[in-house]
Amino acid sequence: MTIDDLPIRDDLRGTSPYGAPQLEVAVRLNTNEHAFAVPDEVVDAIAKAVQAELRDLNRYPDRDAAALRADLADYLGHGLTAANLWAANGSNEVQQQLLQAFGGPGRTALGFGPSYSMHPILAAGTGTRWIGALRDPDFGLTPADAVAQVEQHRPDLVFLCSPNNPTGTALDPAVIDAVLAVAPGMVLVDEAYFEYARPGTRSALGLLPGHPRLVVTRTMSKAFGFAGGRLGYLAADPAVVDAVQLVRLPYHLSALTQAAARAALAHRDALLATVDAIKEQRDRIVAELRARGFRVADSDANFVLFEVGGDQRTVWRRLLDNGVLVRDVGLSGWLRVTAGTPAETDAFLGALS
């Protein structure tokens, strides 16, 4: 028996699930995890918060995650309230719910590649036709090019990634403004890496007033170092939150996840204290690679995309043989490396030599 022997949907035949290699190597810099472990004080706080929930696990959790949404609104600021926030098990689930509510059979979603490879997978899973629009050869995106492609295809959802994955570059705010002006449906701005952005980078959160079809998604997996906790969220007009609740599973966010996430948010200063250290290593990688003659994309994230000048699969394997795992994102001639600790940066640069 193989998957081809099963009566799966025809549009899923021949496709592959999302996933990065999970290999036991000395230095893992392939999945953009925050490099620093959760501080002891936060570990203790999360443990106490989870412990307090254990006796009542015979009861369902708060279906609306009201307290968590209020905490997330407080973190984001911008005048947001709990009514503007929605949370789920990672920003992938949030985006899947948005596609369930606003996409589906007979509808389309558009994104500008190369970008986050999960977006078209989520679209396929919800029966939404994916339109792969393109960035410039240097991975940039101008307002005029974005508008032209949106007007050509008239998608029901537009995905914008800022900072973009895998290139790392934040969008010019003028691109978001221009797309909002012409998009016929929903506009989703994925800001998973925003906390790593360089000073002066504008968040799309400031555009929410007056744009009821704009959605900004964020995650605690990256800068908060909460990848194992699985907590993503969106900020939008309250009507969007109401729409998403039409398709969410009942009690989708466990009491343990809610408690752990709230404890982490209460200690956000301690968790975000190492963001600057990650940004320092990112900028170090960019400067060092450029000094060696590599072509490198500008990065506002916790990773760097660089051109290897040949078959990226060969370089990926050679780095792995030297104990360093980076990411082959399927972009011919390019690899992506996560910015880690100073020691991990040393290991990467040494292995690349």
Coordinates of C-alpha atoms in Angstrom, one line a residue:
M1 CA 0.0 0.0 0.0
T2 CA 1.2 3.5 -0.9
I3 CA -0.4 6.9 -0.8
D4 CA -1.2 6.5 -4.6
D5 CA -3.4 3.5 -3.7
L6 CA -5.6 5.7 -1.5
P7 CA -8.5 7.7 -2.8
I8 CA -6.9 11.1 -2.0
R9 CA -7.9 14.3 -3.8
D10 CA -6.4 14.4 -7.4
D11 CA -4.9 17.9 -6.7
L12 CA -2.8 16.4 -3.9
R13 CA -1.3 13.5 -5.9
G14 CA 2.4 13.9 -6.5
T15 CA 2.8 16.7 -4.0
S16 CA 5.2 16.7 -1.0
P17 CA 4.6 17.8 2.6
Y18 CA 6.3 20.8 4.0
G19 CA 9.4 20.1 6.0
A20 CA 13.1 20.9 6.6
P21 CA 15.6 18.1 7.2
Q22 CA 15.7 17.1 10.9
L23 CA 19.3 15.9 11.3
E24 CA 21.4 15.5 14.4
V25 CA 24.4 17.8 13.6
A26 CA 26.5 20.0 15.7
V27 CA 25.2 23.3 14.3
R28 CA 21.6 23.6 13.1
L29 CA 21.0 26.8 11.2
N30 CA 18.2 25.7 8.8
T31 CA 14.9 26.5 10.4
N32 CA 15.2 30.1 11.6
E33 CA 14.8 29.2 15.3
H34 CA 15.8 31.8 17.9
A35 CA 19.3 30.7 18.9
F36 CA 19.1 31.4 22.7
A37 CA 17.3 29.1 25.1
V38 CA 14.4 30.3 27.3
P39 CA 15.8 32.1 30.4
D40 CA 15.5 30.3 33.7
E41 CA 13.1 32.9 35.1
V42 CA 10.8 32.4 32.2
V43 CA 11.0 28.7 32.4
D44 CA 9.9 28.9 36.0
A45 CA 7.0 31.2 35.2
I46 CA 5.8 29.0 32.4
A47 CA 6.1 25.9 34.6
K48 CA 4.0 27.6 37.3
A49 CA 1.4 28.8 34.8
V50 CA 1.0 25.3 33.2
Q51 CA 1.0 23.6 36.7
A52 CA -2.0 25.8 37.6
E53 CA -4.0 24.4 34.7
L54 CA -3.3 20.7 35.2
R55 CA -6.0 19.9 37.8
D56 CA -8.7 21.3 35.5
L57 CA -7.7 19.4 32.3
N58 CA -10.9 17.6 32.5
R59 CA -12.5 20.8 31.4
Y60 CA -12.3 22.4 28.0
P61 CA -10.2 25.5 27.7
D62 CA -11.5 29.0 27.1
R63 CA -12.7 28.6 23.5
D64 CA -12.2 32.3 22.7
A65 CA -8.8 32.6 24.5
A66 CA -10.0 36.0 25.7
A67 CA -7.2 36.7 28.2
L68 CA -4.5 35.7 25.8
R69 CA -5.9 37.9 23.1
A70 CA -5.9 40.8 25.5
D71 CA -2.3 40.2 26.4
L72 CA -1.3 40.0 22.7
A73 CA -3.1 43.3 22.0
D74 CA -1.2 44.9 24.9
Y75 CA 2.1 43.7 23.4
L76 CA 1.3 45.0 19.9
G77 CA 0.0 48.4 21.0
H78 CA -1.3 50.5 18.1
G79 CA -4.6 51.0 20.0
L80 CA -5.5 47.4 19.4
T81 CA -7.9 45.4 21.8
A82 CA -8.7 41.8 22.2
A83 CA -11.4 42.2 19.6
N84 CA -8.7 42.8 17.0
L85 CA -6.7 39.7 17.9
W86 CA -7.0 36.0 17.2
A87 CA -4.6 33.3 18.1
A88 CA -4.0 29.7 17.0
N89 CA -1.3 27.0 17.0
G90 CA 1.3 28.9 15.0
S91 CA 0.8 31.5 12.4
N92 CA 0.4 28.7 9.8
E93 CA -2.9 27.7 11.4
V94 CA -4.0 31.3 11.5
Q95 CA -3.3 31.6 7.8
Q96 CA -5.0 28.3 7.1
Q97 CA -8.1 29.6 8.9
L98 CA -8.0 32.8 6.8
L99 CA -7.9 30.7 3.6
Q100 CA -10.7 28.6 4.9
A101 CA -12.8 31.7 5.5
F102 CA -11.9 33.8 2.5
G103 CA -10.5 31.3 0.0
G104 CA -11.6 27.8 -1.0
P105 CA -12.8 26.2 -4.3
G106 CA -13.3 28.7 -7.0
R107 CA -11.2 31.4 -5.3
T108 CA -7.6 32.4 -5.7
A109 CA -4.7 33.6 -3.6
L110 CA -1.6 35.4 -4.9
G111 CA 1.9 35.7 -3.5
F112 CA 5.2 37.2 -4.8
G113 CA 7.9 34.6 -5.0
P114 CA 10.4 33.6 -3.9
S115 CA 8.5 33.7 -0.6
Y116 CA 7.4 31.5 2.2
S117 CA 6.8 28.0 0.8
M118 CA 4.0 27.2 3.2
H119 CA 1.6 29.8 1.6
P120 CA 0.9 27.8 -1.6
I121 CA 0.7 24.6 0.5
L122 CA -1.9 26.1 2.8
A123 CA -3.8 27.3 -0.3
A124 CA -3.7 23.8 -1.8
G125 CA -5.0 22.3 1.4
T126 CA -8.0 24.6 1.4
G127 CA -8.8 24.1 -2.3
T128 CA -7.7 27.7 -3.1
R129 CA -5.9 28.1 -6.5
W130 CA -2.5 29.6 -5.9
I131 CA -1.1 32.3 -8.3
G132 CA 2.7 32.6 -8.2
A133 CA 3.5 36.2 -8.9
L134 CA 7.1 37.3 -9.1
R135 CA 9.6 39.6 -7.5
D136 CA 12.3 41.4 -9.4
P137 CA 15.6 39.4 -10.2
D138 CA 17.2 41.1 -7.2
F139 CA 14.2 39.9 -5.0
G140 CA 12.8 43.4 -4.7
L141 CA 9.1 44.4 -5.3
T142 CA 8.1 47.8 -6.5
P143 CA 4.6 49.3 -5.9
A144 CA 4.0 49.4 -9.7
D145 CA 4.9 45.8 -10.3
A146 CA 2.8 44.6 -7.3
V147 CA -0.2 46.6 -8.5
A148 CA 0.1 45.4 -12.1
Q149 CA 0.1 41.7 -11.0
V150 CA -2.8 42.2 -8.5
E151 CA -4.8 44.0 -11.2
Q152 CA -4.1 41.3 -13.7
H153 CA -5.2 38.4 -11.6
R154 CA -7.8 40.0 -9.2
P155 CA -7.1 37.4 -6.4
D156 CA -9.4 36.9 -3.4
L157 CA -6.4 37.0 -1.1
V158 CA -3.0 38.7 -1.5
F159 CA -0.1 37.4 0.6
L160 CA 2.7 39.8 1.4
C161 CA 5.7 38.8 3.5
S162 CA 7.6 41.4 5.4
P163 CA 10.4 40.7 6.2
N164 CA 10.2 38.2 3.4
N165 CA 11.2 34.6 3.7
P166 CA 13.6 33.3 2.3
T167 CA 15.2 36.6 1.2
G168 CA 14.9 38.4 4.6
T169 CA 14.1 41.8 3.1
A170 CA 11.3 44.0 4.5
L171 CA 8.8 45.5 2.0
D172 CA 8.8 49.1 1.2
P173 CA 5.7 50.4 3.0
A174 CA 4.6 51.9 -0.4
V175 CA 4.1 48.4 -1.7
I176 CA 1.6 47.6 1.0
D177 CA -0.2 50.9 0.5
A178 CA -0.4 50.3 -3.2
V179 CA -1.7 46.8 -3.0
L180 CA -4.4 47.8 -0.4
A181 CA -5.6 50.5 -2.9
V182 CA -6.3 48.0 -5.7
A183 CA -6.8 44.5 -4.1
P184 CA -10.4 43.3 -4.6
G185 CA -10.3 41.0 -1.5
M186 CA -8.2 40.4 1.6
V187 CA -4.6 41.5 2.0
L188 CA -2.5 39.4 4.4
V189 CA 0.9 40.7 5.6
D190 CA 3.0 38.0 7.2
E191 CA 5.3 39.7 9.8
A192 CA 6.7 36.6 11.4
Y193 CA 10.2 38.1 11.6
F194 CA 9.3 41.7 12.3
E195 CA 11.0 41.9 15.7
Y196 CA 14.3 41.4 13.9
A197 CA 13.8 44.3 11.5
R198 CA 16.3 47.1 11.2
P199 CA 15.4 50.4 12.9
G200 CA 12.9 52.5 11.1
T201 CA 11.1 49.6 9.5
R202 CA 7.3 50.3 9.5
S203 CA 4.9 47.6 10.5
A204 CA 1.6 47.1 8.6
L205 CA -0.1 47.3 12.0
G206 CA -0.2 51.1 11.6
L207 CA -2.4 50.7 8.5
L208 CA -5.2 48.7 10.1
P209 CA -7.4 51.7 10.9
G210 CA -9.4 52.4 7.8
H211 CA -8.4 49.1 6.1
P212 CA -10.9 46.4 7.2
R213 CA -9.7 43.9 4.7
L214 CA -6.0 44.1 5.9
V215 CA -4.7 41.3 8.2
V216 CA -1.3 41.2 9.9
T217 CA -0.1 37.9 11.1
R218 CA 2.7 37.4 13.7
T219 CA 4.2 34.5 15.7
M220 CA 5.9 33.8 19.0
S221 CA 8.0 31.1 17.4
K222 CA 10.8 33.4 16.3
A223 CA 11.9 36.4 18.5
F224 CA 10.1 35.0 21.5
G225 CA 12.0 31.7 21.2
F226 CA 8.6 29.9 21.6
A227 CA 8.7 27.7 18.6
G228 CA 7.9 24.6 20.6
G229 CA 5.0 26.3 22.2
R230 CA 3.2 26.8 18.9
L231 CA 1.5 30.2 19.1
G232 CA 0.7 32.5 16.2
Y233 CA -1.8 35.3 16.0
L234 CA -3.4 37.9 13.7
A235 CA -4.4 41.5 14.1
A236 CA -7.3 42.8 12.1
D237 CA -10.7 44.5 12.1
P238 CA -13.0 42.7 14.6
A239 CA -15.1 41.6 11.6
V240 CA -12.2 39.5 10.4
V241 CA -11.9 37.8 13.8
D242 CA -15.6 37.0 13.6
A243 CA -15.2 35.5 10.2
V244 CA -12.2 33.3 11.2
Q245 CA -14.3 31.9 14.1
L246 CA -16.7 30.5 11.6
V247 CA -14.0 28.0 10.5
R248 CA -11.9 27.4 13.6
L249 CA -12.1 24.1 15.3
P250 CA -13.8 24.1 18.7
Y251 CA -11.3 24.5 21.6
H252 CA -8.5 24.6 19.1
L253 CA -6.0 26.3 21.5
S254 CA -5.3 24.1 24.6
A255 CA -5.4 25.5 28.1
L256 CA -1.7 24.6 28.5
T257 CA -0.7 26.5 25.3
Q258 CA -2.7 29.6 26.4
A259 CA -1.2 29.5 29.9
A260 CA 2.4 29.1 28.6
A261 CA 1.9 31.9 26.0
R262 CA 0.5 34.3 28.6
A263 CA 3.5 33.6 31.0
A264 CA 5.9 34.2 28.1
L265 CA 4.2 37.5 27.2
A266 CA 4.4 38.6 30.8
H267 CA 8.1 38.1 30.6
R268 CA 8.6 39.5 27.1
D269 CA 11.4 41.8 28.1
A270 CA 13.5 38.8 29.2
L271 CA 12.7 36.8 26.1
L272 CA 13.3 39.7 23.6
A273 CA 16.5 40.7 25.3
T274 CA 18.6 38.5 23.0
V275 CA 17.0 39.9 19.7
D276 CA 19.8 42.5 19.4
A277 CA 22.4 39.8 19.8
I278 CA 20.8 37.8 16.9
K279 CA 20.7 40.9 14.7
E280 CA 24.4 41.5 15.4
Q281 CA 25.2 38.0 14.2
R282 CA 23.0 38.5 11.1
D283 CA 24.8 41.7 10.2
R284 CA 28.1 40.0 10.9
I285 CA 27.2 37.2 8.4
V286 CA 26.1 39.7 5.8
A287 CA 29.3 41.8 6.1
E288 CA 31.6 38.8 6.2
L289 CA 30.0 37.1 3.2
R290 CA 30.1 40.3 1.1
A291 CA 33.7 40.8 2.1
R292 CA 34.4 37.3 0.7
G293 CA 32.8 38.3 -2.6
F294 CA 29.4 36.5 -2.1
R295 CA 26.2 38.1 -3.3
V296 CA 23.9 38.5 -0.3
A297 CA 20.3 39.7 0.0
D298 CA 19.6 42.5 2.5
S299 CA 18.1 41.0 5.6
D300 CA 15.6 42.4 8.2
A301 CA 15.1 38.8 9.6
N302 CA 17.1 36.4 11.7
F303 CA 18.6 34.7 8.6
V304 CA 20.6 35.5 5.5
L305 CA 20.2 34.4 1.9
F306 CA 23.4 34.2 0.0
E307 CA 24.5 33.1 -3.5
V308 CA 27.0 30.3 -3.7
G309 CA 28.0 30.6 -7.3
G310 CA 27.2 27.1 -8.4
D311 CA 25.0 24.1 -7.5
Q312 CA 23.6 25.0 -4.1
R313 CA 23.0 21.3 -3.3
T314 CA 26.7 20.5 -3.5
V315 CA 27.6 23.4 -1.2
W316 CA 24.7 22.4 1.2
R317 CA 26.2 18.8 1.4
R318 CA 29.7 20.1 1.9
L319 CA 28.6 22.3 4.8
L320 CA 26.7 19.4 6.3
D321 CA 29.8 17.2 6.0
N322 CA 31.5 19.9 8.1
G323 CA 28.9 19.8 10.8
V324 CA 26.7 22.8 9.8
L325 CA 23.1 22.4 8.6
V326 CA 21.7 25.3 6.5
R327 CA 18.6 25.5 4.3
D328 CA 18.3 24.7 0.6
V329 CA 15.1 26.6 -0.2
G330 CA 15.0 25.3 -3.8
L331 CA 16.3 28.6 -5.2
S332 CA 19.0 27.7 -7.8
G333 CA 22.4 28.9 -6.7
W334 CA 21.3 30.2 -3.3
L335 CA 21.3 29.0 0.3
R336 CA 19.8 30.4 3.5
V337 CA 21.5 30.4 6.9
T338 CA 20.0 31.2 10.3
A339 CA 21.8 33.8 12.4
G340 CA 22.7 32.0 15.6
T341 CA 25.0 32.5 18.5
P342 CA 28.6 33.9 18.0
A343 CA 29.9 30.3 18.2
E344 CA 27.5 29.1 15.6
T345 CA 28.4 32.0 13.3
D346 CA 32.1 31.0 13.7
A347 CA 31.2 27.4 12.9
F348 CA 29.3 28.4 9.7
L349 CA 31.9 30.8 8.4
G350 CA 34.6 28.3 9.1
A351 CA 32.8 25.5 7.4
L352 CA 32.1 27.8 4.4
S353 CA 35.8 28.5 4.1

